[in-house]
Tab-separated table of C-alpha atoms and ligand atoms in Angstrom:
chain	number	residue	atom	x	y	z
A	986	UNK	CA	7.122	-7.689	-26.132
A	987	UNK	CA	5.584	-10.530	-24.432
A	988	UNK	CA	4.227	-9.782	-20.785
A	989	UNK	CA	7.009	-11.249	-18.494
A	990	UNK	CA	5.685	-11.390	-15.081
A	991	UNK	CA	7.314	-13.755	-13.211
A	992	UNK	CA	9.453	-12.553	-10.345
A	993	UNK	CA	11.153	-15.739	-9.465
A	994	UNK	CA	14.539	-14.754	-7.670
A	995	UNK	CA	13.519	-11.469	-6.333
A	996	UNK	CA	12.248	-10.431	-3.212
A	997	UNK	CA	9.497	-7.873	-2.207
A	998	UNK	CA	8.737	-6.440	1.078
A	999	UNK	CA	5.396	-5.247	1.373
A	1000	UNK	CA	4.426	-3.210	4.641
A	1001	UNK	CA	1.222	-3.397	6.201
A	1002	UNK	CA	0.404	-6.823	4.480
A	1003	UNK	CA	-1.160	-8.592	7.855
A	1004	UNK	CA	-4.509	-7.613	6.262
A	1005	UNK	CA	-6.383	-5.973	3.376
A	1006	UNK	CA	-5.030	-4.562	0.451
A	1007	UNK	CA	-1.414	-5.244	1.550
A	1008	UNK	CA	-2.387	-8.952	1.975
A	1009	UNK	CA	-3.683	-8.814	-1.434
A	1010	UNK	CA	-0.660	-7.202	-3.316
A	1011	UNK	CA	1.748	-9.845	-1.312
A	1012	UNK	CA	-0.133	-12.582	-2.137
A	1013	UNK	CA	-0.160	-11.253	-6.053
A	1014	UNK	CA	3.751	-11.172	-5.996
A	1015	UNK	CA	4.275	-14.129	-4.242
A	1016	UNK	CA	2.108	-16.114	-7.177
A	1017	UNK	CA	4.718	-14.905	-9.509
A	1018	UNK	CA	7.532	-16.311	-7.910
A	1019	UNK	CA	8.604	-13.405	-5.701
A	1020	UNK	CA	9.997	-14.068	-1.869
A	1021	UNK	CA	8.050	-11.904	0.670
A	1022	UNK	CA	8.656	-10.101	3.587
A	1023	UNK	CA	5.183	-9.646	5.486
A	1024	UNK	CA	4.981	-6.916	7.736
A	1025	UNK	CA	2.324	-5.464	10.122
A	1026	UNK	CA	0.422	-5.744	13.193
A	1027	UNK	CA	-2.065	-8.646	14.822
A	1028	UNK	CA	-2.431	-11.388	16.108
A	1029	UNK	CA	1.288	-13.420	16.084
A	1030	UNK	CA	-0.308	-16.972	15.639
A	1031	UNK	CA	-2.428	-15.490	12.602
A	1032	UNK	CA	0.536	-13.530	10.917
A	1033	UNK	CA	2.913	-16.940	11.210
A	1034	UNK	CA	0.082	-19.131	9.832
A	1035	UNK	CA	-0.180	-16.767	6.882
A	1036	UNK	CA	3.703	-16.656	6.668
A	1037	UNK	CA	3.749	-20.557	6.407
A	1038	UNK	CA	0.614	-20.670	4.385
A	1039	UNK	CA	1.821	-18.506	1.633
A	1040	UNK	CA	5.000	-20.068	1.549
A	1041	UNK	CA	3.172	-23.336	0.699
A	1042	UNK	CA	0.800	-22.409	-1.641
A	1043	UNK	CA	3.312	-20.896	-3.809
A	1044	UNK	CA	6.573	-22.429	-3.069
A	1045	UNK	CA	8.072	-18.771	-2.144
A	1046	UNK	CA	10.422	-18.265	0.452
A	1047	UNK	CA	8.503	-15.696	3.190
A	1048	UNK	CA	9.676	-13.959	6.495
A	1049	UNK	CA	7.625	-11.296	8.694
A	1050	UNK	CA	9.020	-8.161	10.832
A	1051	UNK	CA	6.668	-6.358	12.971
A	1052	UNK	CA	8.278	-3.017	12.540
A	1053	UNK	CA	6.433	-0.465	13.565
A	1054	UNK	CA	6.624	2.344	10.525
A	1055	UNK	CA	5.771	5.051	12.300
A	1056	UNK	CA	9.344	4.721	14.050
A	1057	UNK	CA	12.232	5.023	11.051
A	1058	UNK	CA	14.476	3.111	13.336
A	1059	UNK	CA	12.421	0.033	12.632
A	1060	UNK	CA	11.597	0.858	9.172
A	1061	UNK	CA	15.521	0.335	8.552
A	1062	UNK	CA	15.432	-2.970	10.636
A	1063	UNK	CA	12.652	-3.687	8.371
A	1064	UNK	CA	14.813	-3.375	5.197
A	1065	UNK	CA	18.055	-5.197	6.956
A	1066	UNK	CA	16.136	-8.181	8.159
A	1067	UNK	CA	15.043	-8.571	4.508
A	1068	UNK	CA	18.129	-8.285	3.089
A	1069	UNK	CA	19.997	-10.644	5.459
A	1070	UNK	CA	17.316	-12.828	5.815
A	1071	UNK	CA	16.526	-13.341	2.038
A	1072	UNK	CA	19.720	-11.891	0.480
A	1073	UNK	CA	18.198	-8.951	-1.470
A	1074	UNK	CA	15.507	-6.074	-1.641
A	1075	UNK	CA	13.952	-5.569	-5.198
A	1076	UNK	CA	10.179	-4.679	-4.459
A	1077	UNK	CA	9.232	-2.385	-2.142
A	1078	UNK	CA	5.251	-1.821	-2.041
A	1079	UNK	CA	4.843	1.126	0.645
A	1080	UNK	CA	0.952	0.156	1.610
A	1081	UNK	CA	0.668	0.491	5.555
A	1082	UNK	CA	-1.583	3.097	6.128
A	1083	UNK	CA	-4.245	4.627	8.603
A	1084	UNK	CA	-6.825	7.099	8.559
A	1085	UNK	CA	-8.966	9.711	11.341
A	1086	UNK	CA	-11.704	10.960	10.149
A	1087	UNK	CA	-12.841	14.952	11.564
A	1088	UNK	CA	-12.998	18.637	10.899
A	1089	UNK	CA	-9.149	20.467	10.459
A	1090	UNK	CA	-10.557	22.251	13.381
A	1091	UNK	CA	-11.556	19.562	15.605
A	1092	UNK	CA	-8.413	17.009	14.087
A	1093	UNK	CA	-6.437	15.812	17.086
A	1094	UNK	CA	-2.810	17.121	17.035
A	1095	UNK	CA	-1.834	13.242	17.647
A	1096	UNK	CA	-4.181	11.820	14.707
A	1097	UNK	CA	-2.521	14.280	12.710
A	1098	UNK	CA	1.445	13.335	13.010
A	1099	UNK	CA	0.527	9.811	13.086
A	1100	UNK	CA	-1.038	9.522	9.598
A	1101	UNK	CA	1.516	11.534	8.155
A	1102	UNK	CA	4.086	9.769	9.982
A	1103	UNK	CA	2.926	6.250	8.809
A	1104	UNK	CA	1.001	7.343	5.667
A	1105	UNK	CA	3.873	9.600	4.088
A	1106	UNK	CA	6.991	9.514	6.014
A	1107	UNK	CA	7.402	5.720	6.225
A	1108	UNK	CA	7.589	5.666	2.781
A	1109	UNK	CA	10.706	7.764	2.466
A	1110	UNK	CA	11.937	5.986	5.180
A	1111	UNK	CA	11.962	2.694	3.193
A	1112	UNK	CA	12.932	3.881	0.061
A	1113	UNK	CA	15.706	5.710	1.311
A	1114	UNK	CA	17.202	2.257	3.206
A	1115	UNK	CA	16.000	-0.044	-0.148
A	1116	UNK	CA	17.638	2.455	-2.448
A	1117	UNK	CA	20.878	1.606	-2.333
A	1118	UNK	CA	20.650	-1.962	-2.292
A	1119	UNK	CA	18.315	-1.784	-5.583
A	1120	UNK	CA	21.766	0.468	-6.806
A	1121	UNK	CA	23.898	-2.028	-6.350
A	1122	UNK	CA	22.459	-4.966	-8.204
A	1123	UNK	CA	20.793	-2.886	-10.924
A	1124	UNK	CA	17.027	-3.534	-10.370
A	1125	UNK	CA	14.415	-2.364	-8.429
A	1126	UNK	CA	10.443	-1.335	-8.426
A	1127	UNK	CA	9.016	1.043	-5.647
A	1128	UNK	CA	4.899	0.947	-5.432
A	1129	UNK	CA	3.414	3.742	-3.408
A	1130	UNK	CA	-0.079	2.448	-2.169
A	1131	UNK	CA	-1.383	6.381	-2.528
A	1132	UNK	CA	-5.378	6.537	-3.031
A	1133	UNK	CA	-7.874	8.474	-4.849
A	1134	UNK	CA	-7.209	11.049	-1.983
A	1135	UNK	CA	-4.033	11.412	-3.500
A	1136	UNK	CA	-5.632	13.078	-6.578
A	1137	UNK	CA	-8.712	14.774	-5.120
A	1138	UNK	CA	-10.146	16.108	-1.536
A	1139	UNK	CA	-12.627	15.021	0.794
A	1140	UNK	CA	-14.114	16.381	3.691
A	1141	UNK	CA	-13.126	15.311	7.208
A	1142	UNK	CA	-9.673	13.957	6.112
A	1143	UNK	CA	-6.893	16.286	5.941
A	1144	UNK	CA	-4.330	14.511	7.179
A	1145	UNK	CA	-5.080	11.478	5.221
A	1146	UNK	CA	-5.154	13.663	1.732
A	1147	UNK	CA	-1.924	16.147	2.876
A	1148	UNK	CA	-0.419	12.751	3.290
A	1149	UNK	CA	-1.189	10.583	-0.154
A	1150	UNK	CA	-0.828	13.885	-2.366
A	1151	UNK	CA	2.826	14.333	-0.507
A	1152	UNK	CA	3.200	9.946	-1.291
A	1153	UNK	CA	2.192	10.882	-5.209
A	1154	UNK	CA	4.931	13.629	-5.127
A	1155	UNK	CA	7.536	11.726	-3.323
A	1156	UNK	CA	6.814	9.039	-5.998
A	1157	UNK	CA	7.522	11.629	-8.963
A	1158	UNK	CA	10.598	12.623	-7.346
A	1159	UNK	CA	11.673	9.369	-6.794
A	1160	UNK	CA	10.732	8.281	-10.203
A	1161	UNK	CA	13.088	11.336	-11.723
A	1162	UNK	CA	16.294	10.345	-9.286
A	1163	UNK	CA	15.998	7.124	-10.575
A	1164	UNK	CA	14.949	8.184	-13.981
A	1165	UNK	CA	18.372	6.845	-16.014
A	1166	UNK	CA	18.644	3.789	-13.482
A	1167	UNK	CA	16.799	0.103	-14.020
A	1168	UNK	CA	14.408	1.148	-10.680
A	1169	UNK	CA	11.228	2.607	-10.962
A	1170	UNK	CA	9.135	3.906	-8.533
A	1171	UNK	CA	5.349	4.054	-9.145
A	1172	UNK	CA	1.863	4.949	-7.258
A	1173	UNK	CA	-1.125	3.279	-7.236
A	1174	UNK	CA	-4.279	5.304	-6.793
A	1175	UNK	CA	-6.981	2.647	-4.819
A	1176	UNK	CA	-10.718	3.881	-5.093
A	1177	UNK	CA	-13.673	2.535	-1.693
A	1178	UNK	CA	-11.685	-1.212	-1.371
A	1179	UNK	CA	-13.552	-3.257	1.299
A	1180	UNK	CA	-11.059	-3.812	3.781
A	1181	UNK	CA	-10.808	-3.195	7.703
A	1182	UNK	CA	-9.629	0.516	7.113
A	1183	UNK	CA	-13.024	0.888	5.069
A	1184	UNK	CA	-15.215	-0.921	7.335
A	1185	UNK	CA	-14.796	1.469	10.686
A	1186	UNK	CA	-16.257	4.089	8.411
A	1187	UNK	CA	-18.999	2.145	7.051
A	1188	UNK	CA	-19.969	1.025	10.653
A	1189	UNK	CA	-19.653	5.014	12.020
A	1190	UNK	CA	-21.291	6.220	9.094
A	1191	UNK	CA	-24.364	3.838	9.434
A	1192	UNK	CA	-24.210	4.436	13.145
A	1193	UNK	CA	-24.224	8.104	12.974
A	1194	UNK	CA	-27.290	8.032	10.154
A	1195	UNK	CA	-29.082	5.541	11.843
A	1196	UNK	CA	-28.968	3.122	9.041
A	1197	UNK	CA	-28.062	-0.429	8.017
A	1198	UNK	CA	-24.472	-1.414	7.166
A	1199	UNK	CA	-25.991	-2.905	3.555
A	1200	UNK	CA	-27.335	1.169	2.912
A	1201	UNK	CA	-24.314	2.738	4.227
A	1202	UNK	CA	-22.082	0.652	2.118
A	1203	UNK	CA	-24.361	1.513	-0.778
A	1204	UNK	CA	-24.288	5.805	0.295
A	1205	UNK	CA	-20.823	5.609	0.455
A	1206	UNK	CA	-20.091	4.210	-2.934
A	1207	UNK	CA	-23.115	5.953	-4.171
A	1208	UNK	CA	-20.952	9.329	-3.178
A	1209	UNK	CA	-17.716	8.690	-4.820
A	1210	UNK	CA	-17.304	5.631	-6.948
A	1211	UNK	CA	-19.734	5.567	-10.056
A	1212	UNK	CA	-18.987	1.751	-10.777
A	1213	UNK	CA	-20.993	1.259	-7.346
A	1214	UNK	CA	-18.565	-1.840	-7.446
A	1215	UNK	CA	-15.663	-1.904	-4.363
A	1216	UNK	CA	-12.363	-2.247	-5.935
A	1217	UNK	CA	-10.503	-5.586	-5.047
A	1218	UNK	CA	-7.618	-6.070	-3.492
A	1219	UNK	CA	-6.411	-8.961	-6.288
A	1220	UNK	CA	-7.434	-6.306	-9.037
A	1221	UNK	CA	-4.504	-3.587	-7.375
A	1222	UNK	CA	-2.274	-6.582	-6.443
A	1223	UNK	CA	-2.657	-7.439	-10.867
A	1224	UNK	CA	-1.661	-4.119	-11.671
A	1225	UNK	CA	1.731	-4.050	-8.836
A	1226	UNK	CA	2.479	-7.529	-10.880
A	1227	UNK	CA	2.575	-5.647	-14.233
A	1228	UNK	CA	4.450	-2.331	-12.325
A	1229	UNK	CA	6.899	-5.258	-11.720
A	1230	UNK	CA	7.105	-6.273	-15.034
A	1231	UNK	CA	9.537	-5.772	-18.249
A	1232	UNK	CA	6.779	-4.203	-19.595
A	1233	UNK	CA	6.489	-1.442	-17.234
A	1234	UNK	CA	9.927	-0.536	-17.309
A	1235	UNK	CA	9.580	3.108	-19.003
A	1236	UNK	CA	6.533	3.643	-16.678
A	1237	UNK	CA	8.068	6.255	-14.436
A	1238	UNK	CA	6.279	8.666	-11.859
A	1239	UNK	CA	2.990	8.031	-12.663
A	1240	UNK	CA	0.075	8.012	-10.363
A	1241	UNK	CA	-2.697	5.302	-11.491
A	1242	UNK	CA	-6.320	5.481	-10.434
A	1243	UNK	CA	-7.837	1.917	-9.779
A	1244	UNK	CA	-11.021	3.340	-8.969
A	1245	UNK	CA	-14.162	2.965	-10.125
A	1246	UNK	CA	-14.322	5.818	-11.892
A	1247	UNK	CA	-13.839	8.620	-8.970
A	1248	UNK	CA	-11.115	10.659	-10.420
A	1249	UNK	CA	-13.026	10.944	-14.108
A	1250	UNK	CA	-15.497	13.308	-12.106
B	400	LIG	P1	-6.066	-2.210	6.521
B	400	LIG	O1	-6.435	-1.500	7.776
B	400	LIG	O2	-6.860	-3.395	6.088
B	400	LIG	O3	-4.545	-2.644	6.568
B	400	LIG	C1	-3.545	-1.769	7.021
B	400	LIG	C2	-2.293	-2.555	7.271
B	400	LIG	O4	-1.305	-1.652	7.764
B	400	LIG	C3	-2.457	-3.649	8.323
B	400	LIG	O5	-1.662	-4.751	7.968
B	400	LIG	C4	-1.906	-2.976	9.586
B	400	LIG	O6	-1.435	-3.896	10.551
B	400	LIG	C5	-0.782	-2.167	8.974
B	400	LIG	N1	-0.329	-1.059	9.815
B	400	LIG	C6	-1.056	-0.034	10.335
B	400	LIG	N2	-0.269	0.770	11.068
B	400	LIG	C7	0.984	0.250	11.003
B	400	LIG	C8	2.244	0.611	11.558
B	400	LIG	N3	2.387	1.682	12.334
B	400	LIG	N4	3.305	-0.171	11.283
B	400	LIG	C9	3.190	-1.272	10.509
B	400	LIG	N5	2.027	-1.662	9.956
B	400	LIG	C10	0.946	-0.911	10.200
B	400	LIG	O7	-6.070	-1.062	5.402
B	400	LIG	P2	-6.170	-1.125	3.805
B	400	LIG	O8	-7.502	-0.592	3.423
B	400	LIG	O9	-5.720	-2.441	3.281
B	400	LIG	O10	-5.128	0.015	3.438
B	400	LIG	C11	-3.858	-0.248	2.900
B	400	LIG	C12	-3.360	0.991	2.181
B	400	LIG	O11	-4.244	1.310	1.105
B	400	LIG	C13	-3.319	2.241	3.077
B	400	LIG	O12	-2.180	3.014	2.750
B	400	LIG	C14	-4.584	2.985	2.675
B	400	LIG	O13	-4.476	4.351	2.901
B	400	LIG	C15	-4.643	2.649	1.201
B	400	LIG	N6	-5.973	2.817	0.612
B	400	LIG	C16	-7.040	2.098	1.043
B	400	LIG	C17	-8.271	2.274	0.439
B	400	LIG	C18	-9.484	1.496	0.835
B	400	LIG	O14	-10.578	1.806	0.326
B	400	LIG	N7	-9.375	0.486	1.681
B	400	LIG	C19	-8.417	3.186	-0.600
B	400	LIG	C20	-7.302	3.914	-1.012
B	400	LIG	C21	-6.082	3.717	-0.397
């Protein structure tokens, strides 16, 4: 079968795609033809110049909704304004996501129920309100942004693991629902991405060991990815294209490591 990619006529939502890997993923889409919905926090002149921007550059149709997905009131807003606004949901790519780094016995309560609120729970949220939709006109693809934390442990991050291993089985479960339906419902597994999220704990890290942010970046990868290479967020936003594709449509409940590597340990 030839690799059909293009994804004129549908639209894709994409939450947390102000910055980083999010931004990366929408951009992906939206050079195959696919209308976005941006969504996320910052600065309001920033987010509409990248609204308008990406429209141009690719001659997609683009909105933004700064729901805030820790609150499932405004996660369903989220999916509405899409669908009224652009007339369909097809792609959702569930990528907002935050992390705390501590002990389990020092983790703040607060910390806690936030990453699992915006790391897990938003993406039932928006699957559950996209669902139906993706029913009724007989397509749909659902992209968990999970993480190598998904698959394995690490120190200091409980919340932030409890959450992506509960995204990879929500994705499975998903992927079984909709197992007899044209919708699929995929994770992707990121490895160390340079983005915002990555860059606090780069600048703690070489804070706390007294060292530069250059040898920091380098101990950090060192630790975990064996590539020594940070993933990119155009390589992830490639591999949500072919998830999208007519290619991928038996590809069911799987959880894909883009990662350098760190899982093969
Ligand atoms: P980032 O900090 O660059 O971007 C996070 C995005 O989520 C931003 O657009 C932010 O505004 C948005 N966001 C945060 N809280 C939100 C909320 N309550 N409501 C709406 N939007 C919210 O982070 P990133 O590194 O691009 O991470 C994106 C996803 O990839 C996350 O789920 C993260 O866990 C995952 N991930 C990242 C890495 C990495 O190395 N960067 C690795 C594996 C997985």
């Amino acid at each position: 079968m030839a690799l059909n990619t293009s994804l004129k006529g549908k639209v894709a939502l994409v939450t947390g795609s102000t910055s980083g890997i999010g931004l990366g993923i929408a951009h992906s889409l939206a050079a195959e033809g696919a209308d976005i919905v941006f969504n996320g926090f910052g600065d309001p002149a920033a987010i509409e110049a990248l609204r308008r921007e990406t429209a141009e550059k690719f001659g997609v149709r683009t909105e933004f909704h700064g729901a805030d997905i820790s609150k499932p009131a405004e996660i369903a807003a989220l999916v509405k304004h899409a669908q009224d606004k652009l007339g369909s949901l097809d792609i959702v790519v569930n990528n907002a996501g935050i992390q705390h780094v501590a002990p389990v016995d020092e983790f703040p309560d607060e910390k806690w129920d936030a990453i699992i609120a915006i790391n897990l729970s938003s993406n039932f949220h928006a699957i559950k309100a996209a669902l139906p939709g993706m029913k009724a006109r007989g397509w749909g693809r659902i992209i968990n942004i999970a993480s190598a934390h998904g698959l394995v442990g690490s120190a200091q991050k409980s919340a932030y693991v409890a959450a992506k291993h509960g995204v990879i089985g929500l994705t499975k479960v998903v992927a079984l629902e909709t197992a007899q339906l044209p919708i699929t419902c995929n994770a992707i597994c990121p490895g160390w991405v340079l983005t915002p999220l990555v860059q606090k704990q780069i600048d703690a890290r070489a804070a706390a060991e007294g060292k530069t942010i250059e040898q920091a970046k380098r101990d950090l990868l060192g630790e975990k990815q064996p590539s020594l290479e940070f993933v990119t967020p155009e390589q992830l936003g490639g591999l949500a294209v072919f998830l999208c594709s007519d290619a991928a449509a038996q590809i069911r409940g799987v959880a894909y490591n883009v990662d350098g590597g760190w899982v093969a340990q």
